[in-house]
Short mmCIF file of C-alpha atoms and ligand atoms in Angstrom, two decimals:
data_model
loop_
_atom_site.label_atom_id
_atom_site.label_comp_id
_atom_site.label_asym_id
_atom_site.label_seq_id
_atom_site.Cartn_x
_atom_site.Cartn_y
_atom_site.Cartn_z
CA MET O 29 -2.30 -28.33 -81.82
CA LYS O 30 -3.60 -28.67 -85.32
CA ILE O 31 -2.10 -29.23 -88.75
CA ILE O 32 -3.31 -27.08 -91.61
CA CYS O 33 -2.44 -28.15 -95.13
CA ILE O 34 -2.56 -26.03 -98.26
CA GLY O 35 -3.62 -27.79 -101.46
CA ARG O 36 -2.75 -26.88 -105.06
CA ASN O 37 -0.07 -24.30 -104.22
CA TYR O 38 2.24 -25.11 -107.14
CA ILE O 39 1.01 -24.73 -110.72
CA GLU O 40 2.69 -27.88 -112.04
CA HIS O 41 1.18 -30.00 -109.26
CA ALA O 42 -2.33 -28.63 -109.84
CA HIS O 43 -1.91 -29.59 -113.50
CA GLU O 44 -0.63 -33.11 -112.78
CA LEU O 45 -3.83 -33.87 -110.81
CA ASN O 46 -6.04 -32.10 -113.38
CA ASN O 47 -7.08 -29.50 -110.81
CA PRO O 48 -7.70 -25.86 -111.70
CA VAL O 49 -5.14 -23.32 -110.43
CA PRO O 50 -6.96 -21.69 -107.48
CA SER O 51 -7.51 -17.95 -107.06
CA GLN O 52 -7.55 -18.32 -103.25
CA PRO O 53 -5.64 -20.88 -101.15
CA VAL O 54 -7.37 -24.23 -100.60
CA PHE O 55 -6.84 -25.73 -97.17
CA PHE O 56 -7.76 -28.77 -95.11
CA MET O 57 -6.67 -30.10 -91.73
CA LYS O 58 -5.09 -33.14 -90.14
CA PRO O 59 -5.34 -34.01 -86.45
CA GLU O 60 -2.35 -34.24 -84.09
CA THR O 61 -2.56 -38.05 -84.33
CA ALA O 62 -1.39 -37.77 -87.96
CA LEU O 63 2.11 -36.70 -86.83
CA ILE O 64 5.16 -38.93 -87.12
CA ARG O 65 8.24 -37.51 -85.43
CA GLY O 66 11.76 -38.72 -84.99
CA ARG O 67 12.85 -42.08 -86.34
CA LEU O 68 9.51 -43.89 -86.42
CA PRO O 69 8.47 -45.56 -89.70
CA PHE O 70 5.32 -45.01 -91.74
CA PHE O 71 2.99 -47.98 -91.56
CA TYR O 72 1.08 -48.45 -94.81
CA PRO O 73 -2.66 -48.27 -93.99
CA ASP O 74 -4.84 -51.24 -94.92
CA PHE O 75 -7.68 -49.14 -96.37
CA SER O 76 -5.70 -47.91 -99.39
CA ARG O 77 -3.77 -49.40 -102.28
CA ASP O 78 -2.43 -46.10 -103.59
CA VAL O 79 -0.82 -43.98 -100.87
CA HIS O 80 1.12 -41.04 -102.35
CA TYR O 81 3.92 -38.91 -100.87
CA GLU O 82 3.68 -35.10 -101.08
CA VAL O 83 6.75 -33.29 -99.73
CA GLU O 84 6.05 -29.81 -98.34
CA LEU O 85 7.69 -26.96 -96.46
CA VAL O 86 6.13 -26.64 -93.00
CA LEU O 87 5.73 -23.47 -90.92
CA LYS O 88 5.49 -23.61 -87.13
CA ILE O 89 3.19 -20.95 -85.68
CA ASN O 90 4.72 -19.09 -82.71
CA LYS O 91 1.94 -16.66 -81.75
CA LEU O 92 -1.81 -16.70 -81.25
CA GLY O 93 -3.59 -14.87 -84.03
CA LYS O 94 -6.75 -14.39 -86.03
CA HIS O 95 -7.58 -12.04 -88.90
CA ILE O 96 -3.83 -11.59 -89.41
CA GLN O 97 -2.94 -8.98 -92.00
CA GLU O 98 -0.50 -10.09 -94.67
CA LYS O 99 2.00 -7.39 -93.70
CA PHE O 100 2.23 -8.79 -90.15
CA ALA O 101 2.07 -12.48 -91.07
CA HIS O 102 5.87 -12.93 -91.02
CA THR O 103 5.82 -12.35 -87.26
CA TYR O 104 3.62 -15.40 -86.68
CA TYR O 105 6.27 -18.00 -87.53
CA GLU O 106 9.94 -18.34 -86.70
CA HIS O 107 10.76 -21.90 -87.69
CA ILE O 108 10.54 -23.86 -90.93
CA GLY O 109 10.69 -27.60 -91.34
CA ILE O 110 9.73 -30.15 -93.92
CA GLY O 111 6.96 -32.72 -93.90
CA ILE O 112 5.24 -35.34 -95.99
CA ASP O 113 1.50 -35.07 -96.58
CA PHE O 114 0.63 -38.72 -97.16
CA THR O 115 -2.53 -39.04 -99.22
CA ALA O 116 -4.60 -42.15 -99.93
CA ARG O 117 -5.09 -41.11 -103.55
CA ASP O 118 -7.55 -43.89 -104.41
CA VAL O 119 -9.73 -43.00 -101.42
CA GLN O 120 -9.46 -39.28 -102.22
CA THR O 121 -10.53 -39.85 -105.82
CA ILE O 122 -13.69 -41.65 -104.66
CA CYS O 123 -14.43 -38.86 -102.15
CA LYS O 124 -14.02 -36.23 -104.88
CA GLN O 125 -16.25 -38.17 -107.29
CA LYS O 126 -18.97 -38.36 -104.65
CA GLY O 127 -18.52 -34.71 -103.65
CA LEU O 128 -17.55 -35.77 -100.12
CA PRO O 129 -14.88 -34.32 -97.79
CA TRP O 130 -11.39 -35.86 -98.15
CA GLU O 131 -10.63 -36.40 -94.46
CA ILE O 132 -10.25 -40.18 -94.58
CA ALA O 133 -7.76 -39.83 -97.44
CA LYS O 134 -5.66 -37.16 -95.71
CA ALA O 135 -6.08 -37.19 -91.93
CA PHE O 136 -5.33 -40.79 -91.02
CA ASP O 137 -2.79 -41.82 -88.35
CA GLY O 138 0.79 -41.35 -89.49
CA SER O 139 -0.16 -39.24 -92.52
CA ALA O 140 2.04 -36.32 -91.45
CA PRO O 141 5.73 -37.08 -90.81
CA VAL O 142 7.47 -33.83 -89.80
CA SER O 143 11.15 -33.00 -89.42
CA THR O 144 12.81 -30.94 -86.75
CA PHE O 145 12.66 -27.19 -87.41
CA ILE O 146 15.22 -24.63 -88.50
CA HIS O 147 15.13 -20.97 -87.45
CA LYS O 148 14.12 -18.81 -90.40
CA GLU O 149 17.17 -16.57 -89.92
CA GLU O 150 19.33 -19.51 -91.01
CA PHE O 151 17.90 -19.31 -94.54
CA LYS O 152 19.52 -16.85 -96.92
CA ASP O 153 16.21 -16.01 -98.60
CA LEU O 154 12.77 -17.24 -97.47
CA TYR O 155 11.49 -16.85 -101.03
CA ASP O 156 14.23 -19.11 -102.38
CA ILE O 157 14.27 -22.21 -100.18
CA ASN O 158 15.08 -25.43 -102.01
CA PHE O 159 13.65 -28.72 -100.86
CA ALA O 160 13.38 -32.20 -102.32
CA LEU O 161 12.19 -35.72 -101.74
CA SER O 162 13.91 -38.89 -102.80
CA LYS O 163 12.46 -42.38 -102.88
CA ASN O 164 15.02 -45.18 -102.59
CA ASP O 165 17.75 -42.62 -103.39
CA THR O 166 16.12 -41.34 -106.60
CA VAL O 167 14.94 -37.73 -106.46
CA VAL O 168 11.18 -37.68 -107.16
CA GLN O 169 10.15 -34.17 -106.12
CA LYS O 170 12.00 -30.85 -106.18
CA GLY O 171 10.51 -27.61 -104.96
CA ASN O 172 11.41 -24.03 -104.17
CA SER O 173 9.44 -21.64 -101.97
CA GLY O 174 9.65 -19.06 -104.78
CA MET O 175 7.43 -21.28 -106.95
CA MET O 176 4.48 -21.20 -104.56
CA ILE O 177 1.29 -19.62 -105.89
CA PHE O 178 0.47 -18.26 -102.40
CA ASN O 179 3.49 -17.33 -100.28
CA PHE O 180 3.85 -17.90 -96.53
CA GLU O 181 2.33 -14.52 -95.63
CA LYS O 182 -0.70 -14.96 -97.87
CA ILE O 183 -1.32 -18.45 -96.47
CA ILE O 184 -1.14 -17.32 -92.82
CA SER O 185 -3.34 -14.32 -93.48
CA TYR O 186 -5.92 -16.31 -95.44
CA VAL O 187 -6.20 -19.27 -93.04
CA SER O 188 -6.47 -16.96 -90.02
CA GLN O 189 -9.59 -15.33 -91.47
CA PHE O 190 -11.38 -18.62 -90.74
CA VAL O 191 -9.36 -20.46 -88.09
CA THR O 192 -7.51 -18.97 -85.10
CA LEU O 193 -3.85 -19.94 -85.23
CA LYS O 194 -2.28 -21.07 -81.97
CA ILE O 195 1.30 -21.55 -80.80
CA GLY O 196 2.63 -24.87 -82.09
CA ASP O 197 0.18 -25.22 -84.98
CA LEU O 198 1.81 -26.45 -88.18
CA ILE O 199 1.06 -25.31 -91.71
CA PHE O 200 1.99 -27.60 -94.60
CA THR O 201 2.40 -25.18 -97.48
CA GLY O 202 1.63 -27.38 -100.50
CA THR O 203 3.53 -29.81 -102.67
CA PRO O 204 5.38 -29.31 -105.96
CA ALA O 205 4.93 -31.66 -108.94
CA GLY O 206 6.13 -35.24 -108.88
CA VAL O 207 3.79 -36.84 -106.34
CA GLY O 208 3.64 -40.60 -106.57
CA PRO O 209 3.02 -43.87 -104.77
CA VAL O 210 4.96 -45.61 -102.02
CA VAL O 211 5.00 -49.30 -101.24
CA SER O 212 6.11 -51.23 -98.21
CA GLY O 213 9.94 -51.47 -98.26
CA ASP O 214 10.49 -48.00 -99.74
CA THR O 215 12.59 -45.39 -97.95
CA LEU O 216 11.80 -41.69 -98.30
CA LYS O 217 14.35 -38.95 -97.65
CA ALA O 218 13.38 -35.29 -97.46
CA THR O 219 15.99 -32.57 -97.74
CA LEU O 220 15.86 -28.87 -96.93
CA GLU O 221 18.58 -27.07 -98.86
CA ASP O 222 21.25 -29.81 -98.64
CA GLN O 223 20.37 -31.15 -95.23
CA ILE O 224 18.64 -34.50 -94.82
CA MET O 225 15.70 -33.77 -92.51
CA ILE O 226 13.50 -36.86 -92.80
CA HIS O 227 14.62 -40.45 -93.26
CA LEU O 228 11.46 -42.54 -93.32
CA PRO O 229 11.10 -46.26 -93.97
CA VAL O 230 7.70 -47.45 -95.22
CA LYS O 231 6.58 -50.64 -93.47
ZN1 ZN V 56 -0.34 -31.72 -99.75
#
């Protein structure tokens, strides 16, 4: 399986990193080895001094597809979860300055904790899903699927023009404003509506 991540999908977050608001989705990928599932901690990597959390809604692909039309895109996922796109911001900044790819800042081991998944029928409105991240019990990020620049259907359709989607692939759909650093000893909690989905100590 593969993990596809959408960048700059919330206007306020694009602004906070001084990025332009895109006219098409921006995406990048993480390998399967980036996943953290269950109750395992996040181990702070030794190549960075500025690892940031980015909380994101995550779609789980349930059907093989390429060149998916937007009007059919909703049939390609059934479950929604929440994940954290850990980013070595210092490393990413150097990559950007040099015009290099960001992989080492985004794709490292443990950079993608993911919750269990909830069937989409359990949400009242897929365009009004609330989610949040707290660090040491202080809320640091709050998002809502209705604030996304590119909605789930647009993302699935766009990505599948370039990359075939397979059963079990995950799509991180972008982070709202409020990204920031973690340090060893922090605890992150991600909530979907009012349910705690991720409880992650940073070691
Ligand atoms: Zn992200």
